[in-house]
Amino acid sequence: MKRRASSYVLLTAGLLVVVFPFLWTLLASFKPESEIRRNPPTLLPAEWTTSNYSGLFERMNMGTAFLNSAVIAVALVVANLLFCSMVGYAFAKLRFRFRNTLFGLVMVQLMVPAIVVMVPQFVLIAKLGLVNTFLGIVLPFVVAPLGIFMMRQFIADIPDELIQAARVDGAREFRIFFSIVLPLCRPALATLGLITFMTSWNNFLWPAVVAQSEDMYTLPVALAIFSNAQATQYGLLIAGAVVVVAPILLLFLFLQRYFVQGIASTGLK
Amino acid sequence: MKKKYAIGLLAVALAATACGRDSGGPAEEAQAVDTAKASGSVTVWAMGTEGEKLDAFAQKFEQANPGITVNVTALGWDVAHDKITAAIAGDATPDVSMIGNTWLSEMVKTGAIEPTPADLVDQNAFFPSAWATGVVDGAAYGVPWYVETRAFYYRTDLVKDAKAPATWDEVTGFVKKLKDEGAELGVEQNFRTGSWQEIAPLLYQVGGDFQADGKWTLDTPQMVQALEHWGSFFKDGLAVTNQPTGAFPQTFVAGRVGAFYSGPWMITSMEQEGGESFKDKFAVAPYPKGPSGGTSLVGGSNMVVFKDKPNRAAAWKFLTWLTDPKVQAEWYTTASSLPSVQAAWQEPALTADERVQVFGAQLKDAKPAPAVPTWEQVARVMEVELEKYALGKQDSAATAKRMQEQADQIGTGA
């Protein structure tokens, strides 16, 4: 009993530390600009206002940006779940020449910072005529090396006997993949989906560079307009941050169980 | 992190565009433009508040010029540099873009920017200091769109008969007096991001400069002198380093900070922060004069036209419209951006507030930051060293020496 009580105290304290920044952000989004920057800072707004939110939606086409972000994130999640698990399956269970070399090449990509390839990548996308299109924003990320690695590690743990049994029963590779392997991968897929969604949802630089008109802007790109060398409008930015974070929080609440399982079984964070 | 990104990107962007384009040799010749037959649509990129407001503002231009449409895309300052360099590398630029005027030389080197036709744009209409920000290797590119410069802000209500200090010596006494009257934090001196802008005017005021003959001159007696003056406020407790980031400008409104140096945008933001009654409690004065005068730093933004665009005539027509004195004054009332065209300062919109007029006067004695491709990198290095200096971790001589060493490694990109 006593131990339980003390662990609750500890957990509550930990929770407070973790939740506080979110709480502060949420509360700050209802404060007027001058109060946000007041020193010493206030926790509860002295004066409640929704002007940050109304300003946000008035000055920016937030609806469009939200929709763009969502379409891109969902497209990337679907693509990554499908392709990463396919490639991961091949690396884990199929035998072909140069398998380890190819896998090594995939791993090398993990070590190349995205920024280094950004300009050449942009030139490529521009030559393909995909600047300012959804496809241009999505294409470089449809198969992520991290996803391949994750799925390979997970699928490698699936017993070979299961696959061989299916093969003996006459199943082709696609059948084995979709009917046997994929259903067993659910925790890993949930983790990969969540990671992909979060990365895409937060991705700033690439969409900002490829989207050349405001109707193609994603949420972070649209919000960046408010950040200025001289006069950053914190009220709008904070309200925007709440709008950006809310879907991820909701998603996490629903998928939390899988997320934890996935991390435990793949040893990845 | 971002700094490293920018450096990496710059290197890649330069490497990617270096092939086949030659920017050496004599100054680039501008091609003639016939704006009479201009038509088509012009895509314009503009940053921050200006970007948000320009789209609606440009409708007046469209009404006056049927056949031309202007599409403005607003982008954030954070990404603007990367986005434009990537667009240049990928040959996917807009027709016109606003650029921070320290970026110009780097972008001109890629060969993607059109020189300004002299018969279309009259260089004498602009502040010479502003015009200079658009000149690279003897050729002018684009037009200065708006300018900003720094001046001295101070509280008028704290000291009796407050008279703005005219010289470096007077400033020290003035800040002491402010401090005695309750402005416990003295003068606000930024020693973090952007701190080079504090040093630049002081360096100019002792007759120094950041570079000479294509070499960095950061370790000079003048630099040390400028650093000493700036540092003396920290040493004497007349400027503090222990305030959290973002505490200013609230501290000025609250009367804890008595003075600071900044640009014209602070007038509006002061009035917003302090409310209606605060309007009369502060004033703006030109920079106090150093041994060699009171030169300030000029910044701002230029509008440039990219090469090989089908609608270049319409693009240049839009730029000539943007730099018309009447339009510039109107733009000031829309976005509080100071006109780069001298005649615009006679318009009622600008003569109404004498604080604004101080900036007009200061602009006549102002000088831009060095126009070299590596300036942004060197500025970052300076900021790091200036912070150490302000915090008392190294003396002025060591600061100057370290800035010089690192700047030499970066080079001038020439």
PDB file of N, CA and C in Angstrom, chain B residues 152 165-175 187 189 198-206 221-239 261 287-291 293 386 389 396:
ATOM      1  N   PHE B 152      18.985  55.742 -31.468  1.00  0.00           N
ATOM      2  CA  PHE B 152      19.012  55.670 -30.000  1.00  0.00           C
ATOM      3  C   PHE B 152      17.629  55.970 -29.437  1.00  0.00           C
ATOM      4  N   PRO B 165      21.894  62.371 -25.693  1.00  0.00           N
ATOM      5  CA  PRO B 165      23.344  62.516 -25.713  1.00  0.00           C
ATOM      6  C   PRO B 165      23.836  62.641 -27.152  1.00  0.00           C
ATOM      7  N   ALA B 166      24.808  63.514 -27.355  1.00  0.00           N
ATOM      8  CA  ALA B 166      25.278  63.764 -28.715  1.00  0.00           C
ATOM      9  C   ALA B 166      26.575  63.036 -29.012  1.00  0.00           C
ATOM     10  N   THR B 167      27.323  62.678 -27.986  1.00  0.00           N
ATOM     11  CA  THR B 167      28.614  62.027 -28.222  1.00  0.00           C
ATOM     12  C   THR B 167      28.741  60.771 -27.354  1.00  0.00           C
ATOM     13  N   TRP B 168      29.761  59.991 -27.645  1.00  0.00           N
ATOM     14  CA  TRP B 168      30.029  58.778 -26.867  1.00  0.00           C
ATOM     15  C   TRP B 168      30.209  59.102 -25.392  1.00  0.00           C
ATOM     16  N   ASP B 169      30.952  60.179 -25.104  1.00  0.00           N
ATOM     17  CA  ASP B 169      31.193  60.532 -23.703  1.00  0.00           C
ATOM     18  C   ASP B 169      29.884  60.846 -23.002  1.00  0.00           C
ATOM     19  N   GLU B 170      29.024  61.579 -23.701  1.00  0.00           N
ATOM     20  CA  GLU B 170      27.761  61.976 -23.080  1.00  0.00           C
ATOM     21  C   GLU B 170      26.848  60.776 -22.819  1.00  0.00           C
ATOM     22  N   VAL B 171      26.933  59.778 -23.683  1.00  0.00           N
ATOM     23  CA  VAL B 171      26.069  58.614 -23.520  1.00  0.00           C
ATOM     24  C   VAL B 171      26.292  57.956 -22.168  1.00  0.00           C
ATOM     25  N   THR B 172      27.551  57.787 -21.802  1.00  0.00           N
ATOM     26  CA  THR B 172      27.856  57.138 -20.534  1.00  0.00           C
ATOM     27  C   THR B 172      27.225  57.905 -19.374  1.00  0.00           C
ATOM     28  N   GLY B 173      27.402  59.233 -19.373  1.00  0.00           N
ATOM     29  CA  GLY B 173      26.812  60.056 -18.321  1.00  0.00           C
ATOM     30  C   GLY B 173      25.295  59.974 -18.332  1.00  0.00           C
ATOM     31  N   PHE B 174      24.752  59.970 -19.545  1.00  0.00           N
ATOM     32  CA  PHE B 174      23.297  59.936 -19.712  1.00  0.00           C
ATOM     33  C   PHE B 174      22.706  58.655 -19.125  1.00  0.00           C
ATOM     34  N   VAL B 175      23.352  57.528 -19.446  1.00  0.00           N
ATOM     35  CA  VAL B 175      22.841  56.248 -18.947  1.00  0.00           C
ATOM     36  C   VAL B 175      22.995  56.182 -17.425  1.00  0.00           C
ATOM     37  N   VAL B 187      21.135  50.714 -19.929  1.00  0.00           N
ATOM     38  CA  VAL B 187      20.857  50.658 -21.367  1.00  0.00           C
ATOM     39  C   VAL B 187      20.811  49.188 -21.788  1.00  0.00           C
ATOM     40  N   GLN B 189      21.725  46.405 -24.164  1.00  0.00           N
ATOM     41  CA  GLN B 189      22.648  46.094 -25.259  1.00  0.00           C
ATOM     42  C   GLN B 189      22.522  44.609 -25.577  1.00  0.00           C
ATOM     43  N   GLU B 198      24.905  45.701 -33.144  1.00  0.00           N
ATOM     44  CA  GLU B 198      25.240  46.686 -32.115  1.00  0.00           C
ATOM     45  C   GLU B 198      26.643  47.214 -32.348  1.00  0.00           C
ATOM     46  N   ILE B 199      27.521  46.306 -32.799  1.00  0.00           N
ATOM     47  CA  ILE B 199      28.930  46.660 -32.972  1.00  0.00           C
ATOM     48  C   ILE B 199      29.161  47.443 -34.267  1.00  0.00           C
ATOM     49  N   ALA B 200      28.428  47.086 -35.317  1.00  0.00           N
ATOM     50  CA  ALA B 200      28.673  47.701 -36.626  1.00  0.00           C
ATOM     51  C   ALA B 200      28.674  49.233 -36.582  1.00  0.00           C
ATOM     52  N   PRO B 201      27.624  49.878 -36.031  1.00  0.00           N
ATOM     53  CA  PRO B 201      27.650  51.348 -36.013  1.00  0.00           C
ATOM     54  C   PRO B 201      28.850  51.882 -35.227  1.00  0.00           C
ATOM     55  N   LEU B 202      29.146  51.249 -34.089  1.00  0.00           N
ATOM     56  CA  LEU B 202      30.261  51.740 -33.263  1.00  0.00           C
ATOM     57  C   LEU B 202      31.572  51.647 -34.040  1.00  0.00           C
ATOM     58  N   LEU B 203      31.725  50.551 -34.790  1.00  0.00           N
ATOM     59  CA  LEU B 203      32.941  50.372 -35.583  1.00  0.00           C
ATOM     60  C   LEU B 203      33.035  51.464 -36.646  1.00  0.00           C
ATOM     61  N   TYR B 204      31.917  51.745 -37.307  1.00  0.00           N
ATOM     62  CA  TYR B 204      31.915  52.800 -38.327  1.00  0.00           C
ATOM     63  C   TYR B 204      32.220  54.160 -37.689  1.00  0.00           C
ATOM     64  N   GLN B 205      31.771  54.318 -36.430  1.00  0.00           N
ATOM     65  CA  GLN B 205      31.926  55.619 -35.775  1.00  0.00           C
ATOM     66  C   GLN B 205      33.357  55.908 -35.308  1.00  0.00           C
ATOM     67  N   VAL B 206      34.201  54.876 -35.308  1.00  0.00           N
ATOM     68  CA  VAL B 206      35.616  55.145 -35.019  1.00  0.00           C
ATOM     69  C   VAL B 206      36.439  55.043 -36.313  1.00  0.00           C
ATOM     70  N   PRO B 221      42.859  48.232 -34.336  1.00  0.00           N
ATOM     71  CA  PRO B 221      42.690  49.130 -33.182  1.00  0.00           C
ATOM     72  C   PRO B 221      41.277  49.708 -33.130  1.00  0.00           C
ATOM     73  N   GLN B 222      40.695  49.972 -34.333  1.00  0.00           N
ATOM     74  CA  GLN B 222      39.341  50.526 -34.359  1.00  0.00           C
ATOM     75  C   GLN B 222      38.340  49.540 -33.761  1.00  0.00           C
ATOM     76  N   MET B 223      38.483  48.265 -34.140  1.00  0.00           N
ATOM     77  CA  MET B 223      37.555  47.270 -33.612  1.00  0.00           C
ATOM     78  C   MET B 223      37.682  47.194 -32.094  1.00  0.00           C
ATOM     79  N   VAL B 224      38.921  47.194 -31.621  1.00  0.00           N
ATOM     80  CA  VAL B 224      39.140  47.123 -30.179  1.00  0.00           C
ATOM     81  C   VAL B 224      38.514  48.343 -29.496  1.00  0.00           C
ATOM     82  N   GLN B 225      38.662  49.497 -30.125  1.00  0.00           N
ATOM     83  CA  GLN B 225      38.091  50.727 -29.566  1.00  0.00           C
ATOM     84  C   GLN B 225      36.552  50.625 -29.486  1.00  0.00           C
ATOM     85  N   ALA B 226      35.955  50.123 -30.570  1.00  0.00           N
ATOM     86  CA  ALA B 226      34.495  49.960 -30.586  1.00  0.00           C
ATOM     87  C   ALA B 226      34.060  48.964 -29.515  1.00  0.00           C
ATOM     88  N   LEU B 227      34.809  47.871 -29.399  1.00  0.00           N
ATOM     89  CA  LEU B 227      34.479  46.854 -28.397  1.00  0.00           C
ATOM     90  C   LEU B 227      34.591  47.424 -26.990  1.00  0.00           C
ATOM     91  N   GLU B 228      35.647  48.219 -26.775  1.00  0.00           N
ATOM     92  CA  GLU B 228      35.854  48.801 -25.445  1.00  0.00           C
ATOM     93  C   GLU B 228      34.677  49.680 -25.055  1.00  0.00           C
ATOM     94  N   HIS B 229      34.230  50.508 -26.025  1.00  0.00           N
ATOM     95  CA  HIS B 229      33.112  51.406 -25.734  1.00  0.00           C
ATOM     96  C   HIS B 229      31.861  50.590 -25.388  1.00  0.00           C
ATOM     97  N   TRP B 230      31.583  49.599 -26.212  1.00  0.00           N
ATOM     98  CA  TRP B 230      30.402  48.755 -26.006  1.00  0.00           C
ATOM     99  C   TRP B 230      30.520  48.003 -24.681  1.00  0.00           C
ATOM    100  N   GLY B 231      31.711  47.432 -24.444  1.00  0.00           N
ATOM    101  CA  GLY B 231      31.934  46.636 -23.249  1.00  0.00           C
ATOM    102  C   GLY B 231      31.926  47.457 -21.966  1.00  0.00           C
ATOM    103  N   SER B 232      32.265  48.745 -22.073  1.00  0.00           N
ATOM    104  CA  SER B 232      32.349  49.562 -20.858  1.00  0.00           C
ATOM    105  C   SER B 232      31.003  49.628 -20.140  1.00  0.00           C
ATOM    106  N   PHE B 233      29.915  49.570 -20.920  1.00  0.00           N
ATOM    107  CA  PHE B 233      28.599  49.621 -20.287  1.00  0.00           C
ATOM    108  C   PHE B 233      28.335  48.364 -19.465  1.00  0.00           C
ATOM    109  N   PHE B 234      28.789  47.223 -19.995  1.00  0.00           N
ATOM    110  CA  PHE B 234      28.643  45.989 -19.224  1.00  0.00           C
ATOM    111  C   PHE B 234      29.509  46.043 -17.967  1.00  0.00           C
ATOM    112  N   LYS B 235      30.757  46.499 -18.157  1.00  0.00           N
ATOM    113  CA  LYS B 235      31.697  46.502 -17.039  1.00  0.00           C
ATOM    114  C   LYS B 235      31.243  47.413 -15.915  1.00  0.00           C
ATOM    115  N   ASP B 236      30.691  48.576 -16.287  1.00  0.00           N
ATOM    116  CA  ASP B 236      30.287  49.548 -15.274  1.00  0.00           C
ATOM    117  C   ASP B 236      28.887  49.282 -14.733  1.00  0.00           C
ATOM    118  N   GLY B 237      28.306  48.177 -15.139  1.00  0.00           N
ATOM    119  CA  GLY B 237      26.966  47.867 -14.638  1.00  0.00           C
ATOM    120  C   GLY B 237      25.885  48.742 -15.255  1.00  0.00           C
ATOM    121  N   LEU B 238      26.212  49.411 -16.363  1.00  0.00           N
ATOM    122  CA  LEU B 238      25.202  50.264 -17.015  1.00  0.00           C
ATOM    123  C   LEU B 238      24.394  49.479 -18.047  1.00  0.00           C
ATOM    124  N   ALA B 239      24.823  48.244 -18.294  1.00  0.00           N
ATOM    125  CA  ALA B 239      24.046  47.327 -19.129  1.00  0.00           C
ATOM    126  C   ALA B 239      24.213  45.959 -18.488  1.00  0.00           C
ATOM    127  N   TYR B 261      19.317  50.756 -28.420  1.00  0.00           N
ATOM    128  CA  TYR B 261      19.532  51.077 -29.830  1.00  0.00           C
ATOM    129  C   TYR B 261      18.741  50.092 -30.668  1.00  0.00           C
ATOM    130  N   TYR B 287      22.269  58.387 -33.596  1.00  0.00           N
ATOM    131  CA  TYR B 287      23.370  57.772 -32.855  1.00  0.00           C
ATOM    132  C   TYR B 287      24.277  58.841 -32.259  1.00  0.00           C
ATOM    133  N   PRO B 288      24.662  58.689 -30.997  1.00  0.00           N
ATOM    134  CA  PRO B 288      25.661  59.600 -30.435  1.00  0.00           C
ATOM    135  C   PRO B 288      26.958  59.477 -31.238  1.00  0.00           C
ATOM    136  N   LYS B 289      27.613  60.598 -31.465  1.00  0.00           N
ATOM    137  CA  LYS B 289      28.776  60.579 -32.360  1.00  0.00           C
ATOM    138  C   LYS B 289      30.021  60.024 -31.680  1.00  0.00           C
ATOM    139  N   GLY B 290      30.724  59.181 -32.411  1.00  0.00           N
ATOM    140  CA  GLY B 290      32.010  58.691 -31.952  1.00  0.00           C
ATOM    141  C   GLY B 290      33.110  59.587 -32.492  1.00  0.00           C
ATOM    142  N   PRO B 291      34.370  59.187 -32.314  1.00  0.00           N
ATOM    143  CA  PRO B 291      35.499  60.006 -32.780  1.00  0.00           C
ATOM    144  C   PRO B 291      35.406  60.359 -34.267  1.00  0.00           C
ATOM    145  N   GLY B 293      32.434  60.343 -36.164  1.00  0.00           N
ATOM    146  CA  GLY B 293      31.094  60.651 -36.641  1.00  0.00           C
ATOM    147  C   GLY B 293      30.048  59.707 -36.102  1.00  0.00           C
ATOM    148  N   LEU B 386      31.200  37.862 -29.370  1.00  0.00           N
ATOM    149  CA  LEU B 386      30.673  39.032 -28.661  1.00  0.00           C
ATOM    150  C   LEU B 386      29.964  38.620 -27.374  1.00  0.00           C
ATOM    151  N   TYR B 389      32.536  37.972 -24.815  1.00  0.00           N
ATOM    152  CA  TYR B 389      33.092  39.253 -24.382  1.00  0.00           C
ATOM    153  C   TYR B 389      32.144  39.969 -23.417  1.00  0.00           C
ATOM    154  N   SER B 396      38.769  42.599 -24.845  1.00  0.00           N
ATOM    155  CA  SER B 396      38.468  43.107 -26.182  1.00  0.00           C
ATOM    156  C   SER B 396      39.512  42.663 -27.205  1.00  0.00           C
TER     157      SER B 396
END
